Backbone as CSV, one residue per row, in Angstrom:
resi,resn,N_x,N_y,N_z,CA_x,CA_y,CA_z,C_x,C_y,C_z
1,MET,278.076,123.104,38.407,278.769,123.513,37.571,280.141,124.010,38.222
2,GLU,281.227,124.132,37.228,282.304,124.348,37.794,282.799,126.094,37.817
3,MET,283.726,126.462,38.502,284.074,127.906,38.929,284.035,128.908,37.298
4,PHE,284.834,128.019,36.303,284.896,128.438,34.721,283.655,128.507,34.189
5,ASP,282.777,127.478,34.216,281.376,127.056,33.749,280.389,128.382,33.981
6,TYR,280.701,128.972,35.308,279.765,129.967,36.049,280.275,131.077,35.021
7,PHE,281.585,131.156,35.147,282.017,132.662,34.331,281.844,132.546,32.616
8,LYS,281.811,131.505,32.297,281.379,131.321,30.719,279.885,131.755,30.632
9,LYS,279.133,130.973,31.485,277.854,131.129,31.129,277.423,133.122,31.652
10,ALA,277.827,133.728,32.327,277.932,135.196,32.693,278.439,135.862,31.236
11,VAL,279.658,135.560,30.976,279.987,136.283,30.083,279.852,135.953,28.532
12,PHE,279.410,134.481,28.018,278.828,134.241,26.994,277.470,134.219,26.524
13,GLU,276.878,133.385,27.614,275.513,133.148,27.668,274.416,134.153,27.543
14,ASN,274.831,134.934,29.057,274.047,136.245,29.583,274.675,137.424,29.115
15,TYR,275.710,137.722,28.392,276.118,138.691,28.082,275.673,140.109,28.796
16,ALA,274.315,140.410,28.008,273.580,141.603,28.511,272.114,141.137,28.572
17,ASN,271.883,140.140,29.461,270.716,139.877,30.025,270.718,140.064,31.581
18,PHE,269.543,141.467,31.140,269.465,142.066,32.761,268.207,141.635,33.394
19,SER,267.555,140.790,32.881,266.131,140.112,33.399,266.815,138.750,34.084
20,GLY,265.821,138.405,35.020,266.082,137.251,35.402,266.887,137.356,36.696
21,ARG,267.069,136.247,37.518,268.028,136.083,38.439,269.220,135.215,38.499
22,ALA,270.262,135.715,39.431,271.459,134.744,39.737,271.732,134.477,41.192
23,ARG,272.010,133.477,41.105,272.404,132.663,42.755,273.713,133.536,43.150
24,ARG,273.923,133.033,44.180,274.877,133.722,44.979,276.336,133.171,44.210
25,LYS,276.250,131.735,43.930,277.053,130.706,43.634,277.555,131.660,42.038
26,GLU,276.853,131.903,41.388,276.759,132.265,39.623,277.941,133.645,39.961
27,TYR,277.344,134.754,41.230,277.943,135.933,41.345,279.475,135.682,41.843
28,TRP,279.437,135.172,42.689,280.635,135.039,43.537,281.761,134.122,42.624
29,TYR,281.300,132.917,41.938,282.375,132.466,41.321,283.018,132.941,39.958
30,PHE,281.895,133.983,39.822,282.313,135.125,38.371,283.397,136.090,39.141
31,CYS,283.209,136.571,40.256,284.068,137.600,40.850,285.535,136.503,41.084
32,LEU,285.726,135.665,41.765,286.455,134.911,41.764,287.694,134.716,40.526
33,THR,286.777,134.425,39.128,287.403,133.907,38.069,288.129,135.266,37.910
34,LEU,287.109,136.129,37.647,287.431,137.337,37.106,289.184,137.712,37.973
35,PHE,288.914,137.759,39.391,289.848,138.162,40.234,291.081,137.143,39.526
36,ILE,291.098,136.095,39.669,292.198,135.463,39.126,293.106,135.679,37.876
37,LEU,292.005,135.961,36.958,292.408,136.413,35.568,292.970,137.753,35.745
38,ASN,292.592,138.691,36.301,293.398,139.635,36.500,294.472,139.599,36.901
39,MET,294.579,138.738,38.546,296.179,138.604,38.754,297.050,138.435,37.911
40,LEU,296.480,137.006,37.005,297.498,136.254,36.019,298.179,137.724,34.979
41,MET,297.364,137.992,34.643,297.404,139.533,33.524,298.463,140.206,34.439
42,GLN,298.228,140.647,35.399,299.136,141.766,35.921,300.523,141.120,36.539
43,VAL,300.574,139.721,36.493,301.998,138.851,36.945,302.133,138.896,35.408
44,VAL,301.976,138.500,34.359,302.495,138.637,33.503,302.893,139.969,32.703
45,SER,302.085,141.105,32.971,302.397,142.319,32.841,303.894,142.658,33.517
46,ALA,303.941,142.558,34.664,304.834,142.737,35.522,306.368,141.957,35.069
47,ILE,305.986,141.000,34.981,307.449,139.821,34.344,307.442,140.449,33.160
48,SER,306.901,141.000,32.385,307.421,141.098,30.830,307.642,142.682,31.111
49,SER,307.563,143.746,31.868,308.145,145.093,31.854,309.359,144.693,33.020
50,VAL,309.699,143.727,33.495,311.051,143.623,34.146,312.022,142.775,33.197
51,GLU,311.677,142.036,32.634,312.734,141.164,31.871,312.707,141.538,30.429
52,SER,311.827,142.826,30.009,311.843,143.209,28.729,312.300,144.519,28.497
53,SER,313.262,144.579,27.506,313.640,145.873,27.068,312.861,147.054,26.187
54,SER,311.802,145.914,25.689,310.941,146.735,24.551,309.993,146.890,25.287
55,SER,309.571,148.112,25.250,308.362,148.826,26.149,307.255,148.262,24.762
56,ILE,307.254,147.780,23.728,306.210,147.539,23.007,305.814,146.327,23.496
57,LEU,306.119,145.390,23.942,305.300,144.310,24.382,304.700,144.581,25.777
58,VAL,305.286,145.556,26.627,304.472,145.902,27.938,303.202,146.615,27.328
59,LEU,303.355,147.725,26.472,302.511,148.282,26.260,301.239,147.466,25.236
60,GLY,301.523,146.407,24.436,300.508,145.549,24.015,299.650,144.738,25.325
61,LEU,300.699,144.271,26.110,299.401,143.360,27.235,298.789,144.374,27.591
62,SER,299.295,145.625,27.984,298.607,146.263,28.487,297.152,146.852,27.949
63,ILE,297.641,147.126,26.826,295.960,147.086,25.568,295.399,146.044,25.684
64,VAL,295.988,144.810,25.716,295.064,143.840,25.910,294.049,143.710,27.239
65,LEU,295.150,143.761,28.425,294.262,143.930,29.323,293.219,144.690,29.810
66,LEU,293.379,146.406,29.020,292.328,147.094,29.164,291.100,146.801,28.374
67,LEU,291.246,146.030,27.096,290.154,145.520,26.220,289.568,144.476,27.066
68,ALA,290.443,143.702,27.913,289.495,142.260,28.641,288.568,143.125,29.465
69,TYR,288.938,144.134,30.240,288.322,144.942,31.254,287.269,145.631,30.542
70,MET,287.525,146.024,29.489,286.476,146.809,29.089,285.415,145.817,28.644
71,CYS,285.918,144.560,28.066,284.627,143.591,27.068,283.971,142.963,28.467
72,LEU,284.213,143.090,29.925,283.658,142.143,30.791,283.050,143.288,31.701
73,ILE,282.601,144.784,31.331,281.899,145.470,31.902,280.292,145.084,32.172
74,ILE,279.969,144.899,30.530,278.380,144.716,30.535,278.269,143.076,31.559
75,PRO,278.759,142.413,30.821,278.685,141.126,31.824,278.290,141.208,33.191
76,ASN,279.437,142.091,33.795,279.614,142.443,35.510,278.343,143.209,35.536
77,ILE,278.023,143.962,35.093,276.735,144.657,35.504,275.246,144.030,34.947
78,SER,275.154,143.259,34.208,274.119,142.662,34.215,273.998,141.215,35.238
79,LEU,275.345,140.642,35.587,275.460,140.028,36.501,274.930,140.314,37.919
80,SER,275.541,141.514,38.245,275.207,142.344,39.427,273.955,142.567,39.585
81,ILE,272.992,143.284,38.836,271.612,143.379,38.437,270.799,142.273,38.889
82,ARG,271.315,140.973,37.922,270.149,139.984,38.017,270.810,139.268,39.601
83,ARG,271.566,139.409,40.368,272.248,139.064,41.904,271.091,140.137,42.791
84,LEU,270.891,141.386,42.122,269.926,142.008,42.921,268.343,141.863,42.887
85,HIS,268.046,141.225,41.474,266.893,140.600,41.332,266.667,139.612,42.335
86,ASP,267.412,138.931,42.176,267.440,137.555,43.129,267.267,137.617,44.649
87,ILE,267.410,138.752,45.192,267.114,139.266,46.395,266.165,140.008,46.876
88,GLY,265.370,140.309,45.682,264.016,141.021,45.612,264.236,142.355,45.449
89,LYS,265.721,142.963,45.054,265.632,144.382,44.687,265.597,144.763,43.186
90,SER,265.507,145.941,43.139,265.355,146.477,41.548,267.008,146.807,41.007
91,GLY,266.953,146.562,39.586,268.592,146.714,39.460,268.774,148.222,39.671
92,TRP,268.220,149.008,39.799,268.684,150.457,40.084,269.487,150.792,41.306
93,TYR,269.220,149.703,42.424,269.745,149.682,43.525,271.576,149.694,43.347
94,LEU,271.715,149.093,41.906,273.067,148.946,41.902,273.911,150.563,42.146
95,LEU,273.225,151.607,42.001,273.692,152.855,41.585,274.272,153.350,43.031
96,ILE,273.894,152.213,44.117,274.074,152.799,45.301,275.710,152.576,45.509
97,GLY,276.345,151.920,44.862,277.886,151.875,44.539,278.377,152.993,43.988
98,PHE,277.750,154.313,43.870,278.309,155.525,43.693,278.543,156.186,45.007
99,ILE,278.086,155.949,46.089,278.074,156.632,47.244,279.201,155.956,48.031
100,PRO,279.931,157.052,48.172,281.505,156.576,48.600,281.453,155.914,49.878
101,LEU,281.951,154.892,49.992,282.295,153.785,51.040,281.236,152.914,51.292
102,VAL,279.920,154.380,51.926,278.803,153.069,52.319,278.116,152.592,51.368
103,GLY,277.944,152.832,49.905,277.228,152.333,48.799,278.099,150.776,48.492
104,GLY,279.507,150.915,48.751,279.948,149.744,48.253,279.654,148.719,49.531
105,ILE,279.639,148.852,50.650,279.520,148.060,51.779,278.139,147.468,52.063
106,ILE,276.946,148.462,51.286,275.584,147.820,51.240,275.713,146.829,50.500
107,LEU,276.254,147.121,49.242,276.388,146.162,48.166,276.889,144.922,48.168
108,LEU,277.823,145.090,48.858,278.622,143.817,49.507,277.764,143.007,50.281
109,VAL,277.321,143.456,51.684,276.197,143.092,52.254,274.963,142.240,51.344
110,TRP,274.597,143.251,50.281,273.026,142.724,49.722,273.961,141.241,48.539
111,PHE,274.765,141.085,48.186,275.352,140.250,47.276,275.708,139.089,48.148
112,CYS,276.238,139.284,49.399,276.367,138.038,50.283,274.918,137.235,50.891
113,ARG,273.905,137.903,50.931,272.613,137.724,51.298,271.836,136.417,50.468
114,GLU,271.216,135.439,51.150,270.618,134.426,50.442,269.447,135.183,49.348
115,GLY,269.006,134.569,48.527,268.270,134.902,47.608,266.762,134.616,48.338
116,GLU,265.928,135.462,47.555,264.556,134.956,48.088,264.099,133.321,47.541
117,THR,263.280,132.653,48.555,262.680,131.676,48.130,261.465,131.831,47.077
118,GLY,261.465,130.691,46.209,260.489,130.561,45.124,260.281,132.048,44.526
119,PRO,259.348,132.125,43.682,259.346,132.889,42.537,259.407,134.468,42.774
120,ASN,259.998,135.293,42.525,259.512,136.930,42.544,259.428,137.500,41.779
121,LYS,258.915,138.977,41.529,258.613,139.275,40.066,259.694,139.308,39.112
122,TRP,261.038,139.061,39.274,262.071,139.070,38.335,262.484,137.605,37.986
123,GLY,261.441,136.759,38.192,261.559,135.192,37.772,261.434,134.116,38.879
124,PRO,261.237,132.841,38.200,261.674,131.810,39.301,263.082,131.353,40.002
125,ASP,262.900,131.091,41.254,264.053,130.768,41.857,264.742,129.869,41.445
126,PRO,265.975,130.588,41.406,267.168,129.743,40.422,267.709,128.335,41.262
127,LYS,267.346,128.337,42.932,267.669,127.341,43.524,266.624,126.162,43.381
128,ASP,265.509,126.395,42.725,264.634,125.411,42.555,264.828,124.359,41.852
129,PRO,264.565,122.893,42.649,265.147,121.630,41.493,264.033,121.495,40.784
130,THR,263.080,121.632,40.789,261.923,121.515,39.292,261.996,122.483,38.416
131,LEU,262.758,123.715,38.284,263.226,124.661,37.617,264.739,123.862,36.872
132,GLN,265.306,123.458,37.731,266.628,122.809,37.178,266.153,121.808,35.800
133,ASN,265.274,120.864,36.438,264.505,119.649,35.786,264.069,120.297,34.241
134,GLU,263.225,121.326,34.435,262.718,122.029,33.345,263.710,122.504,32.541
135,VAL,264.769,123.363,32.674,265.605,123.608,32.258,266.468,122.553,31.514
136,LEU,266.971,121.649,31.953,267.487,120.590,31.087,266.798,119.837,30.392
137,ASN,265.203,119.528,30.417,264.223,119.135,29.794,264.416,119.838,28.251
138,ALA,264.179,121.311,28.349,264.340,122.273,27.630,265.399,121.626,26.363
139,PHE,266.311,121.585,26.718,267.732,121.349,25.852,267.876,119.617,25.576
140,LYS,266.904,118.890,25.798,267.079,117.962,25.185,266.588,117.541,23.808
C-alpha cells in the first residue's frame, strides 16, 4: 500500500476502530501524511495572511485547519491504541503520554518497536501472509 492508502484506511475505514492491531508501517505512514498535510495547511495559511489584506480569509483557513485537526483526533487515538495492541500492550497505556516528558518518550519507543509475532489477545498478526490472503479472499 502507498502512504496515502494507509492514511485513508486509518481515517475512513477504521475511523473509530479501537480493536485489532496496527503495524508500524500503518502508524508511521499515517503520522507522516498528517505531518505533510499540516505543513501544507500552515504554508497556505501563512501565505494568505501575508498577502491578504482581508482577515476573513485567514480566519476561514484557520477554522478549516481547526476542523481538520478535530476530525482527526479519533482516528489518531484509535490507530495509536491498535499500535499498542500490536506490541502486546493495552490501549490504556496511551495515557502514559500525559506524564510530562517521560510519557512521550516511552510511547515513542513503544511505537517504534516491532509488533508481536503471531496472534495475541487483540487479534492475528497483521504481517502474517496467510492473513493477507484471507482478507483478500474475503473481498472477492
